[in-house]
Each structure stands twice: as structure tokens, then as C-alpha cells.
Amino acid sequence: MLLLTYIEDLEKELVKLKEYYLSHERPENKRDPKFFAFVKDNTEPVFETVDQWYEEALNFVKNRNVKVHPQQVESTEENIKLLLLHSYYVDVKRKRYMELHQSVIYVFDLLKNDIHNL
């Protein structure tokens, strides 16, 4: 199923993002064009995957009797996009970052369980 592929891809990206967040300091100049280009190059493909995941996940939860609600899919999409930016800009406290990360993983796990229980 395509949704499962997107989830697995995004889970791999989340591991990389978390590692980056934990191993880097806040950039000296957030407005540096080189840094902006670096972030854009690294996040653009992931943003595209998030958008594709969102469409598939929303269709999946709307058309089936599953545990995940459409609002959870919307919140998760937003949280992934926040993680993408926070990972590079290192502009939130670690606790907040980990809460966002765990929230996304939780919804992914619920979706995977629903997919496997079909």
C-alpha cells in the first residue's frame, strides 16, 4: 500500500532530522542565503513526501472505519512540517521537539496498525 511506503519513508527522514537537531547548534544567522539554500535543498523533497502522505492518509481515514481521525492527520502533517524546520533552525526547546516527534510517531503507528488490520 502506498500509504505504508510514505510512512516508512517519513519515519526514516524523522530519524535523520532528529539526529541533525541533536547534533547541531542554532545557526548564527538564520537569514544567511547559503543556509537558507541548504535547508531548502534538504527539506523540499521531504515536504513533497509529506504532501503525498497527507493526501493518502486523509483518503484512508475518511473511507474506512479506523482509529485515526482526519483531524489527527491534519495535525500530524503540520507537526512534520514543524519538525522539518525546527530540525535545521534548532529554534525550539528539546522537550517541545521531542513531543512533536513522538506525536508524529504515535499517529504513524496507529495508521500502520489500521493498515495491517484491514
C-alpha positions as MATLAB code, in Angstrom:
seq = 'MLLLTYIEDLEKELVKLKEYYLSHERPENKRDPKFFAFVKDNTEPVFETVDQWYEEALNFVKNRNVKVHPQQVESTEENIKLLLLHSYYVDVKRKRYMELHQSVIYVFDLLKNDIHNL';
ca = [
       0.000    0.000    0.000;
       1.300    3.438   -0.977;
       0.411    4.982    2.389;
       2.641    2.493    4.192;
       5.540    3.367    1.868;
       5.126    7.068    2.628;
       5.034    6.362    6.360;
       8.219    4.285    6.184;
       9.973    6.972    4.120;
       8.943    9.697    6.527;
       9.993    7.642    9.543;
      13.495    7.377    8.049;
      13.530   11.121    7.450;
      12.412   11.794   11.020;
      15.359    9.772   12.332;
      17.752   11.862   10.221;
      16.078   15.104   11.286;
      16.230   14.187   14.952;
      19.921   13.316   14.644;
      20.565   16.651   12.939;
      18.633   18.549   15.605;
      20.522   16.838   18.426;
      23.971   17.240   16.863;
      23.843   20.837   15.620;
      23.713   24.251   17.199;
      21.377   27.054   16.274;
      22.666   28.786   13.114;
      24.417   32.080   13.735;
      22.432   33.859   11.059;
      19.004   32.447   10.206;
      18.796   34.802    7.223;
      22.022   33.619    5.631;
      21.221   32.855    1.958;
      23.596   29.864    1.910;
      21.965   28.364    4.980;
      18.501   29.002    3.542;
      19.507   27.266    0.289;
      20.929   24.340    2.291;
      17.688   23.969    4.260;
      15.557   24.296    1.133;
      17.567   21.677   -0.754;
      17.323   19.242    2.148;
      13.662   19.783    3.002;
      11.965   20.253   -0.361;
      11.793   16.522   -1.231;
      10.528   15.745    2.276;
       7.829   18.429    2.045;
       6.676   16.777   -1.194;
       6.529   13.379    0.510;
       4.585   14.904    3.402;
       2.037   16.337    0.974;
       1.674   12.965   -0.757;
       1.398   11.175    2.604;
      -1.248   13.670    3.719;
      -3.471   13.015    0.691;
      -3.184    9.239    1.043;
      -3.689    9.288    4.818;
      -6.706   11.578    4.609;
      -8.338    9.358    1.988;
      -7.525    6.284    4.065;
      -9.083    7.577    7.286;
     -12.124    9.122    5.591;
     -13.070    5.992    3.678;
     -12.592    3.375    6.387;
     -13.546    2.591    9.940;
     -10.149    3.239   11.545;
      -8.803    4.626   14.813;
      -7.194    7.735   13.296;
      -9.415   10.756   12.654;
      -8.958   13.287    9.842;
      -8.068   15.971   12.400;
      -5.171   13.808   13.618;
      -3.893   13.522   10.046;
      -4.031   17.310    9.666;
      -2.232   17.870   12.971;
       0.399   15.301   12.068;
       1.048   16.957    8.715;
       1.566   20.262   10.497;
       3.816   18.651   13.119;
       6.031   17.005   10.491;
       6.468   20.324    8.717;
       7.326   21.994   12.028;
       9.888   19.285   12.728;
      11.430   19.832    9.319;
      12.109   23.470   10.074;
      12.920   23.128   13.771;
      15.488   20.441   12.955;
      17.602   22.823   10.904;
      16.958   26.077   12.721;
      17.217   24.453   16.177;
      14.774   27.075   17.438;
      12.646   25.153   19.946;
      13.494   23.567   23.245;
      14.412   19.923   23.213;
      11.303   18.917   25.183;
       8.979   20.555   22.638;
      10.867   18.988   19.745;
      10.602   15.523   21.287;
       6.876   15.995   21.964;
       6.273   16.854   18.301;
       8.401   13.924   17.205;
       6.619   11.468   19.492;
       3.216   12.739   18.392;
       4.040   12.064   14.740;
       5.397    8.595   15.507;
       2.273    7.792   17.537;
      -0.066    8.620   14.633;
       2.172    6.728   12.203;
       1.957    3.677   14.482;
      -1.842    3.957   14.648;
      -2.046    4.178   10.858;
       0.266    1.190   10.408;
      -1.879   -0.852   12.813;
      -5.013    0.118   10.909;
      -3.386   -0.828    7.588;
      -2.289   -4.218    8.911;
      -5.725   -4.904   10.409;
      -7.611   -4.435    7.151;
];
